Amino acid sequence: MSLLVSGATLVATPRGRAALAGDLQRAVELLPDAVVRCDGGKVAFVGDKQEHDRRFADPDEVLDAAGGTVIPGFVDPHTHLPFAGTREDEFDRRLGGETYSQIAAAGGGIVSSVQATRKAPFDELLGLTLKRLDRQLLNGTTTTEAKSGYGLELESELKQLRVLREAARRQPVEIVPTAMPAHEVPPEWRHDPDGYVELVVGQIHPAIAGQKLAEGVDVFCERGVFSPHQTRRLLADARRYGWRIHLHADELSDLGGAKLAADLGAASASHLLHVSEDGIKALARRGVIGVVLPGVSFFLRERYAPVRMLIHAGVPLALATDCNPGSSHTESMSTVIALACLGAGLTTEEALVAVTLNAAAALGRADRIGSLEAGKQADLVVLDAPSPKHLAYHFGVNLVRHVIKAGKVVVRDGALHPH
Ligand code: NIG
Ligand code: FE
């Protein structure tokens, strides 16, 4: 099956098979009037239409980009997709002045989503997750990471990860599953957090690994959640299973999470609102990808991560939604791009690299996705706009017109295409 995307004003893409840092964070190649040819699920050619016509036979299908922009499909490298229940009442309380930490300390926060997720039958959780994946796809996301962490006990963690496995079979977005039994200390272990850490190490990690339900592991390293010492114990254990390591680091306070991520050779460190100068240097030295979540800063009315300092120090940045019911309730990567530019201070080019190639690198997939070049998987988005700058400039609307996943049109004219 071959597909030719033609009629675009611009094809805009980073290049390469590794994350881009420093000045290269904004290295977006702009190809006016270019076409993209997909063959057998992969990109076969990006460039001049005449050259295409000389070198290739007529395609099976032509998709008209109608003056829009073609970019790589968005990669969302940090979400908490499989959750049940929502927390709009807490949201209102925060608007009234209570803080996220105060609500969590009073028994709300993550724990209230844990109660709802534990209760939800498999099919209900699957339905909720599939709905979110549809919304992601309509908003241009073709690959998403997704974490457990609203189970916090063996069976419920396994249920969340099995939901992800089933969801991956039923719709086109590629799901990268991450085990996060250390997302919070569950209520029944509040008196003995170290005991819970040992349960994760002794029972939950081995069961998840035994059933091959995760590719990576994540820990929420934060005051009142898991200490740096406990985080080290959990992640050193996770290494035994060959999992990629991720950290929620320096979100609400500077606990040295970034430094720890670097010491442990993590693939990514997320949040970084309160990262120290030493933390930034450590990330840069080890090439850890900084995953910035501006939806959280906006949603919690908190500060933004110091993106300019991070880029200047040479930390490759990715952007993610953090889609979850408590600190960033959105599936939309273009919303995240707008907030990254208008709130945190990225340029539109830096943001585009952050949601494509660098996000792919955070998930160990930069060799396969994240840019439009021959040999990579044909995951692309056609925007109803003459340049990718419109993703931030024309904020608050969905400019995604068509989405192609592995060479197949899965969103056409803004609607899901049956698969
Ligand atoms: O990434 N920081 C911890 N976890 C999520 C929030 C989860 C929740 O509030 O339900 C985050 O911000
Ligand atoms: Fe998160």
Short mmCIF file of C-alpha atoms and ligand atoms in Angstrom, two decimals:
data_model
loop_
_atom_site.label_atom_id
_atom_site.label_comp_id
_atom_site.label_asym_id
_atom_site.label_seq_id
_atom_site.Cartn_x
_atom_site.Cartn_y
_atom_site.Cartn_z
CA MET A 1 0.00 0.00 0.00
CA SER A 2 1.46 3.39 -1.02
CA LEU A 3 0.25 6.85 -0.15
CA LEU A 4 1.38 10.24 -1.43
CA VAL A 5 0.72 13.35 0.65
CA SER A 6 0.93 16.29 -1.73
CA GLY A 7 -0.26 19.85 -2.01
CA ALA A 8 1.31 21.00 1.28
CA THR A 9 2.65 24.54 1.63
CA LEU A 10 5.37 23.19 3.87
CA VAL A 11 6.81 19.96 5.23
CA ALA A 12 8.46 20.73 8.60
CA THR A 13 10.56 18.14 10.43
CA PRO A 14 13.63 17.65 12.56
CA ARG A 15 16.18 15.15 11.29
CA GLY A 16 18.19 12.35 12.79
CA ARG A 17 17.95 9.37 15.07
CA ALA A 18 18.89 10.91 18.40
CA ALA A 19 17.66 13.75 20.60
CA LEU A 20 18.68 17.30 19.67
CA ALA A 21 20.08 19.64 22.34
CA GLY A 22 21.29 23.22 22.71
CA ASP A 23 21.18 25.21 19.45
CA LEU A 24 19.99 22.08 17.64
CA GLN A 25 16.84 22.00 19.77
CA ARG A 26 15.42 24.38 17.15
CA ALA A 27 16.78 22.56 14.08
CA VAL A 28 13.58 22.14 12.07
CA GLU A 29 13.99 21.59 8.36
CA LEU A 30 11.43 23.50 6.29
CA LEU A 31 10.69 22.10 2.83
CA PRO A 32 8.32 24.35 0.85
CA ASP A 33 5.91 22.54 -1.50
CA ALA A 34 7.41 19.13 -0.66
CA VAL A 35 5.58 15.79 -0.86
CA VAL A 36 5.80 12.79 1.46
CA ARG A 37 5.60 9.28 0.04
CA CYS A 38 4.70 6.35 2.31
CA ASP A 39 5.30 2.76 1.19
CA GLY A 40 4.46 -0.30 3.29
CA GLY A 41 4.02 1.77 6.44
CA LYS A 42 7.31 3.62 6.11
CA VAL A 43 8.42 6.93 4.72
CA ALA A 44 9.93 6.27 1.30
CA PHE A 45 10.62 9.84 0.17
CA VAL A 46 10.35 13.45 1.37
CA GLY A 47 11.06 16.21 -1.12
CA ASP A 48 10.36 17.68 -4.49
CA LYS A 49 7.25 16.50 -6.36
CA GLN A 50 9.00 16.29 -9.75
CA GLU A 51 11.75 14.15 -8.28
CA HIS A 52 9.12 11.92 -6.70
CA ASP A 53 7.33 11.49 -10.02
CA ARG A 54 10.59 10.56 -11.76
CA ARG A 55 11.60 8.00 -9.16
CA PHE A 56 8.32 6.39 -8.08
CA ALA A 57 5.30 4.77 -9.71
CA ASP A 58 1.84 6.24 -9.17
CA PRO A 59 0.76 5.72 -5.55
CA ASP A 60 -2.33 3.73 -4.56
CA GLU A 61 -3.74 6.83 -2.88
CA VAL A 62 -3.10 10.56 -2.93
CA LEU A 63 -4.01 12.66 0.10
CA ASP A 64 -4.40 16.36 -0.60
CA ALA A 65 -2.80 18.49 2.12
CA ALA A 66 -4.67 21.51 0.64
CA GLY A 67 -2.05 24.12 1.44
CA GLY A 68 -1.49 22.87 4.99
CA THR A 69 1.67 21.84 6.82
CA VAL A 70 2.94 18.27 7.16
CA ILE A 71 4.77 17.43 10.40
CA PRO A 72 5.71 14.18 12.15
CA GLY A 73 2.95 12.69 14.35
CA PHE A 74 3.18 13.94 17.92
CA VAL A 75 4.82 11.65 20.46
CA ASP A 76 3.45 12.16 23.99
CA PRO A 77 6.19 10.80 26.29
CA HIS A 78 4.44 11.13 29.67
CA THR A 79 0.80 10.34 30.49
CA HIS A 80 -1.22 8.59 33.19
CA LEU A 81 -3.94 7.43 30.76
CA PRO A 82 -5.61 4.44 32.47
CA PHE A 83 -7.45 6.16 35.31
CA ALA A 84 -11.07 6.10 36.46
CA GLY A 85 -12.99 8.96 38.08
CA THR A 86 -12.35 12.67 37.73
CA ARG A 87 -11.49 15.37 40.29
CA GLU A 88 -13.34 18.50 39.28
CA ASP A 89 -14.34 19.18 42.90
CA GLU A 90 -10.70 19.35 43.94
CA PHE A 91 -10.12 21.54 40.93
CA ASP A 92 -12.70 23.98 42.29
CA ARG A 93 -11.09 23.84 45.74
CA ARG A 94 -7.78 24.77 44.20
CA LEU A 95 -9.41 27.67 42.38
CA GLY A 96 -10.61 28.72 45.84
CA GLY A 97 -7.05 28.83 47.16
CA GLU A 98 -6.20 25.35 48.50
CA THR A 99 -2.98 23.89 47.13
CA TYR A 100 -2.41 20.54 45.40
CA SER A 101 -0.26 19.36 48.34
CA GLN A 102 -2.86 20.42 50.93
CA ILE A 103 -5.55 18.47 49.12
CA ALA A 104 -3.29 15.42 48.85
CA ALA A 105 -2.40 15.62 52.56
CA ALA A 106 -6.14 15.71 53.39
CA GLY A 107 -6.65 12.35 51.66
CA GLY A 108 -7.59 13.64 48.20
CA GLY A 109 -5.30 13.93 45.21
CA ILE A 110 -3.77 10.81 43.72
CA VAL A 111 -5.37 8.65 46.41
CA SER A 112 -8.91 9.56 45.34
CA SER A 113 -8.09 8.45 41.77
CA VAL A 114 -6.60 5.26 43.22
CA GLN A 115 -9.91 4.47 44.93
CA ALA A 116 -11.87 4.99 41.71
CA THR A 117 -9.37 3.03 39.59
CA ARG A 118 -9.24 0.08 41.99
CA LYS A 119 -13.04 -0.12 41.88
CA ALA A 120 -13.44 0.14 38.12
CA PRO A 121 -13.99 -3.17 36.30
CA PHE A 122 -11.53 -3.95 33.49
CA ASP A 123 -14.01 -3.10 30.71
CA GLU A 124 -14.91 0.24 32.21
CA LEU A 125 -11.25 1.21 32.54
CA LEU A 126 -10.62 0.02 29.00
CA GLY A 127 -13.51 2.14 27.69
CA LEU A 128 -12.23 5.25 29.45
CA THR A 129 -8.72 4.66 28.15
CA LEU A 130 -9.89 4.09 24.56
CA LYS A 131 -11.82 7.36 24.67
CA ARG A 132 -8.67 9.22 25.70
CA LEU A 133 -6.68 7.51 22.95
CA ASP A 134 -9.27 8.60 20.38
CA ARG A 135 -8.95 12.16 21.63
CA GLN A 136 -5.17 11.91 21.41
CA LEU A 137 -5.37 10.65 17.84
CA LEU A 138 -7.78 13.41 16.79
CA ASN A 139 -5.26 15.86 18.25
CA GLY A 140 -2.37 14.40 16.25
CA THR A 141 -0.68 12.05 18.74
CA THR A 142 0.47 8.85 17.02
CA THR A 143 2.57 7.38 19.87
CA THR A 144 1.93 7.77 23.58
CA GLU A 145 3.58 6.63 26.74
CA ALA A 146 1.15 5.55 29.50
CA LYS A 147 1.79 4.76 33.14
CA SER A 148 0.11 2.61 35.76
CA GLY A 149 0.18 4.07 39.27
CA TYR A 150 -3.47 4.43 40.25
CA GLY A 151 -3.56 0.83 41.44
CA LEU A 152 -0.79 0.76 44.04
CA GLU A 153 -1.44 -2.90 44.77
CA LEU A 154 -0.64 -5.92 42.66
CA GLU A 155 -3.99 -6.71 41.01
CA SER A 156 -4.93 -3.12 40.26
CA GLU A 157 -1.50 -2.26 38.81
CA LEU A 158 -1.74 -5.35 36.60
CA LYS A 159 -5.29 -4.37 35.58
CA GLN A 160 -4.11 -0.94 34.42
CA LEU A 161 -1.26 -2.43 32.41
CA ARG A 162 -3.50 -5.12 30.88
CA VAL A 163 -5.93 -2.40 29.87
CA LEU A 164 -3.06 -0.72 28.04
CA ARG A 165 -2.14 -3.97 26.30
CA GLU A 166 -5.73 -4.50 25.17
CA ALA A 167 -6.12 -0.85 24.14
CA ALA A 168 -2.99 -1.16 21.99
CA ARG A 169 -4.69 -3.94 20.02
CA ARG A 170 -7.89 -2.01 19.41
CA GLN A 171 -6.82 1.35 17.99
CA PRO A 172 -3.91 2.80 16.02
CA VAL A 173 -1.99 4.90 18.59
CA GLU A 174 1.17 3.05 19.65
CA ILE A 175 1.26 2.73 23.44
CA VAL A 176 4.50 2.58 25.40
CA PRO A 177 3.60 1.10 28.82
CA THR A 178 5.41 2.18 31.98
CA ALA A 179 5.07 0.58 35.42
CA MET A 180 4.57 3.15 38.17
CA PRO A 181 3.55 1.34 41.35
CA ALA A 182 5.63 4.02 43.12
CA HIS A 183 3.35 6.88 42.10
CA GLU A 184 2.17 7.41 45.69
CA VAL A 185 2.27 5.60 49.02
CA PRO A 186 -1.12 3.81 49.22
CA PRO A 187 -3.31 4.64 52.24
CA GLU A 188 -2.90 1.17 53.74
CA TRP A 189 0.90 1.64 53.83
CA ARG A 190 0.98 5.24 55.13
CA HIS A 191 2.32 3.99 58.49
CA ASP A 192 5.16 2.11 56.76
CA PRO A 193 6.28 3.54 53.40
CA ASP A 194 9.47 1.45 53.43
CA GLY A 195 7.29 -1.63 53.77
CA TYR A 196 5.46 -0.60 50.58
CA VAL A 197 8.78 -0.08 48.77
CA GLU A 198 9.72 -3.64 49.69
CA LEU A 199 6.34 -4.89 48.45
CA VAL A 200 6.97 -3.20 45.10
CA VAL A 201 10.43 -4.74 44.87
CA GLY A 202 9.45 -8.17 46.12
CA GLN A 203 6.03 -8.64 44.49
CA ILE A 204 4.80 -5.95 42.09
CA HIS A 205 7.88 -5.40 39.90
CA PRO A 206 8.50 -9.16 39.44
CA ALA A 207 4.85 -9.80 38.47
CA ILE A 208 4.81 -6.97 35.93
CA ALA A 209 8.13 -8.10 34.48
CA GLY A 210 7.01 -11.75 34.43
CA GLN A 211 4.02 -10.84 32.26
CA LYS A 212 6.05 -8.43 30.11
CA LEU A 213 3.52 -5.67 30.76
CA ALA A 214 5.95 -2.73 30.86
CA GLU A 215 8.91 -1.30 28.97
CA GLY A 216 9.91 1.21 31.57
CA VAL A 217 9.44 2.26 35.18
CA ASP A 218 8.79 5.61 36.82
CA VAL A 219 8.91 6.86 40.42
CA PHE A 220 7.46 10.03 41.97
CA CYS A 221 10.43 11.34 43.93
CA GLU A 222 8.97 14.08 46.11
CA ARG A 223 8.78 15.27 49.71
CA GLY A 224 6.05 13.20 51.40
CA VAL A 225 5.98 10.66 48.57
CA PHE A 226 9.19 8.67 47.81
CA SER A 227 12.51 9.96 49.16
CA PRO A 228 15.67 9.96 47.02
CA HIS A 229 16.85 6.97 49.04
CA GLN A 230 13.65 4.99 48.36
CA THR A 231 13.69 6.09 44.72
CA ARG A 232 17.21 4.75 44.33
CA ARG A 233 16.19 1.42 45.83
CA LEU A 234 13.17 1.12 43.52
CA LEU A 235 15.03 2.09 40.36
CA ALA A 236 18.11 0.01 41.08
CA ASP A 237 15.72 -2.94 41.37
CA ALA A 238 13.94 -2.00 38.14
CA ARG A 239 17.27 -2.12 36.29
CA ARG A 240 17.29 -5.89 36.79
CA TYR A 241 14.38 -6.20 34.39
CA GLY A 242 16.04 -4.13 31.68
CA TRP A 243 13.39 -1.42 32.02
CA ARG A 244 13.99 2.10 30.83
CA ILE A 245 14.07 4.44 33.81
CA HIS A 246 12.01 7.62 34.18
CA LEU A 247 11.58 9.95 37.13
CA HIS A 248 9.06 12.54 38.30
CA ALA A 249 11.71 14.94 39.55
CA ASP A 250 11.74 18.33 41.25
CA GLU A 251 8.05 18.95 40.62
CA LEU A 252 6.92 20.56 43.87
CA SER A 253 10.30 21.03 45.55
CA ASP A 254 14.02 20.53 44.84
CA LEU A 255 14.84 17.13 46.32
CA GLY A 256 17.78 16.50 43.99
CA GLY A 257 15.63 14.40 41.66
CA ALA A 258 17.39 15.58 38.49
CA LYS A 259 20.78 14.68 39.90
CA LEU A 260 19.44 11.28 40.91
CA ALA A 261 18.03 10.71 37.39
CA ALA A 262 21.48 11.44 35.97
CA ASP A 263 23.24 9.17 38.50
CA LEU A 264 20.88 6.31 37.63
CA GLY A 265 21.24 6.78 33.87
CA ALA A 266 17.54 7.56 33.43
CA ALA A 267 16.15 8.07 29.94
CA SER A 268 14.12 11.05 31.13
CA ALA A 269 13.38 13.29 34.09
CA SER A 270 9.96 14.95 34.05
CA HIS A 271 8.56 18.18 35.53
CA LEU A 272 11.76 20.01 36.69
CA LEU A 273 9.88 23.09 37.91
CA HIS A 274 12.24 23.41 40.87
CA VAL A 275 15.40 21.90 39.36
CA SER A 276 18.69 23.30 40.73
CA GLU A 277 21.67 24.48 38.68
CA ASP A 278 23.59 21.37 39.70
CA GLY A 279 20.64 19.23 38.66
CA ILE A 280 20.61 20.87 35.24
CA LYS A 281 24.35 20.28 34.78
CA ALA A 282 23.98 16.64 35.77
CA LEU A 283 21.16 16.08 33.25
CA ALA A 284 23.21 17.67 30.48
CA ARG A 285 26.29 15.62 31.30
CA ARG A 286 24.43 12.31 31.11
CA GLY A 287 22.19 13.27 28.17
CA VAL A 288 19.03 12.69 30.21
CA ILE A 289 16.02 14.11 28.37
CA GLY A 290 14.14 16.77 30.28
CA VAL A 291 10.40 16.22 29.83
CA VAL A 292 8.68 19.54 30.44
CA LEU A 293 4.96 19.46 31.32
CA PRO A 294 3.65 23.01 30.95
CA GLY A 295 0.06 21.77 31.29
CA VAL A 296 0.88 21.10 34.97
CA SER A 297 2.25 24.61 35.55
CA PHE A 298 -0.86 26.07 33.95
CA PHE A 299 -3.31 23.73 35.67
CA LEU A 300 -1.76 24.06 39.15
CA ARG A 301 -1.00 27.76 38.60
CA GLU A 302 2.63 27.03 39.45
CA ARG A 303 5.88 28.26 37.96
CA TYR A 304 7.16 26.89 34.62
CA ALA A 305 10.31 24.81 34.26
CA PRO A 306 13.39 26.97 33.46
CA VAL A 307 13.48 25.93 29.83
CA ARG A 308 15.98 28.57 28.70
CA MET A 309 18.52 27.48 31.32
CA LEU A 310 17.96 23.82 30.44
CA ILE A 311 18.51 24.41 26.72
CA HIS A 312 21.49 26.66 27.33
CA ALA A 313 23.10 23.94 29.48
CA GLY A 314 22.54 21.38 26.70
CA VAL A 315 19.67 19.33 28.15
CA PRO A 316 17.54 17.97 25.27
CA LEU A 317 13.92 18.91 25.99
CA ALA A 318 10.75 17.01 25.23
CA LEU A 319 7.17 18.10 25.97
CA ALA A 320 4.28 15.96 27.21
CA THR A 321 0.68 16.34 28.34
CA ASP A 322 1.07 14.39 31.63
CA CYS A 323 -2.60 13.59 30.92
CA ASN A 324 -4.05 12.81 34.38
CA PRO A 325 -7.09 13.83 36.45
CA GLY A 326 -5.23 15.89 39.06
CA SER A 327 -2.50 18.08 37.65
CA SER A 328 -3.05 18.30 33.87
CA HIS A 329 -6.32 17.07 32.44
CA THR A 330 -5.71 17.26 28.70
CA GLU A 331 -4.86 14.99 25.77
CA SER A 332 -3.91 17.88 23.50
CA MET A 333 -0.28 18.26 22.46
CA SER A 334 -1.02 21.53 20.66
CA THR A 335 -2.29 22.98 23.93
CA VAL A 336 0.97 21.86 25.50
CA ILE A 337 2.94 23.49 22.67
CA ALA A 338 1.09 26.78 23.13
CA LEU A 339 1.74 26.73 26.89
CA ALA A 340 5.39 25.78 26.36
CA CYS A 341 5.82 28.81 24.10
CA LEU A 342 3.60 31.39 25.79
CA GLY A 343 4.11 30.23 29.39
CA ALA A 344 7.57 28.68 29.60
CA GLY A 345 9.27 30.58 26.77
CA LEU A 346 10.20 28.03 24.12
CA THR A 347 10.29 29.10 20.48
CA THR A 348 7.90 27.32 18.13
CA GLU A 349 10.79 25.44 16.49
CA GLU A 350 12.12 24.25 19.86
CA ALA A 351 8.64 23.09 20.78
CA LEU A 352 8.22 21.17 17.53
CA VAL A 353 11.46 19.24 18.10
CA ALA A 354 10.34 18.63 21.69
CA VAL A 355 7.06 16.95 20.67
CA THR A 356 8.55 14.83 17.90
CA LEU A 357 12.18 13.65 17.77
CA ASN A 358 13.12 14.41 21.39
CA ALA A 359 9.90 12.88 22.70
CA ALA A 360 10.62 9.77 20.63
CA ALA A 361 14.13 9.65 22.13
CA ALA A 362 12.69 9.81 25.66
CA LEU A 363 10.89 6.55 24.78
CA GLY A 364 13.90 4.92 23.11
CA ARG A 365 12.32 5.25 19.65
CA ALA A 366 14.27 8.02 17.91
CA ASP A 367 15.60 5.49 15.41
CA ARG A 368 12.05 4.61 14.33
CA ILE A 369 9.78 7.66 14.71
CA GLY A 370 9.90 11.40 15.48
CA SER A 371 10.96 12.74 12.08
CA LEU A 372 9.96 12.50 8.46
CA GLU A 373 12.79 10.82 6.63
CA ALA A 374 13.16 7.77 4.44
CA GLY A 375 13.17 4.55 6.46
CA LYS A 376 11.25 5.82 9.47
CA GLN A 377 7.68 4.78 10.23
CA ALA A 378 5.18 6.89 8.29
CA ASP A 379 3.50 8.68 11.23
CA LEU A 380 2.44 12.12 10.13
CA VAL A 381 0.00 14.92 10.69
CA VAL A 382 -1.41 17.38 8.19
CA LEU A 383 -2.22 20.71 9.84
CA ASP A 384 -4.82 23.10 8.53
CA ALA A 385 -2.28 25.94 8.71
CA PRO A 386 0.50 27.24 6.47
CA SER A 387 3.28 26.74 9.05
CA PRO A 388 3.87 24.86 12.33
CA LYS A 389 4.13 28.22 14.12
CA HIS A 390 0.33 28.24 14.08
CA LEU A 391 0.33 25.44 16.69
CA ALA A 392 1.16 28.11 19.29
CA TYR A 393 0.13 31.24 17.44
CA HIS A 394 -3.42 29.98 16.72
CA PHE A 395 -3.84 28.54 20.19
CA GLY A 396 -6.78 26.76 21.78
CA VAL A 397 -8.11 25.08 18.64
CA ASN A 398 -7.32 21.77 16.99
CA LEU A 399 -5.56 22.44 13.68
CA VAL A 400 -5.08 18.71 12.95
CA ARG A 401 -6.86 17.86 9.69
CA HIS A 402 -5.46 14.42 8.78
CA VAL A 403 -3.42 11.86 10.70
CA ILE A 404 -1.48 9.00 9.13
CA LYS A 405 -0.24 6.14 11.30
CA ALA A 406 2.20 3.65 9.79
CA GLY A 407 1.18 4.75 6.29
CA LYS A 408 -2.61 4.52 6.86
CA VAL A 409 -5.01 7.45 7.07
CA VAL A 410 -6.55 7.17 10.55
CA VAL A 411 -8.00 10.67 10.86
CA ARG A 412 -9.50 12.24 7.75
CA ASP A 413 -10.87 15.79 7.68
CA GLY A 414 -10.78 15.93 11.48
CA ALA A 415 -12.77 12.72 12.03
CA LEU A 416 -11.65 9.25 13.08
CA HIS A 417 -11.42 6.93 10.13
CA PRO A 418 -12.74 3.43 10.90
CA HIS A 419 -9.95 0.92 11.39
O1 NIG B 1 2.67 13.90 37.06
N1 NIG B 1 3.20 14.07 40.14
C1 NIG B 1 2.60 13.02 40.25
N2 NIG B 1 1.73 12.52 39.38
C2 NIG B 1 0.96 13.27 38.47
C3 NIG B 1 -0.25 13.80 39.12
C4 NIG B 1 -1.21 12.72 39.35
C5 NIG B 1 -2.49 13.12 39.97
O2 NIG B 1 -2.63 14.22 40.57
O3 NIG B 1 -3.40 12.28 39.87
C6 NIG B 1 1.84 14.31 37.84
O4 NIG B 1 1.68 15.52 38.06
FE FE B 2 3.10 12.52 35.71
#
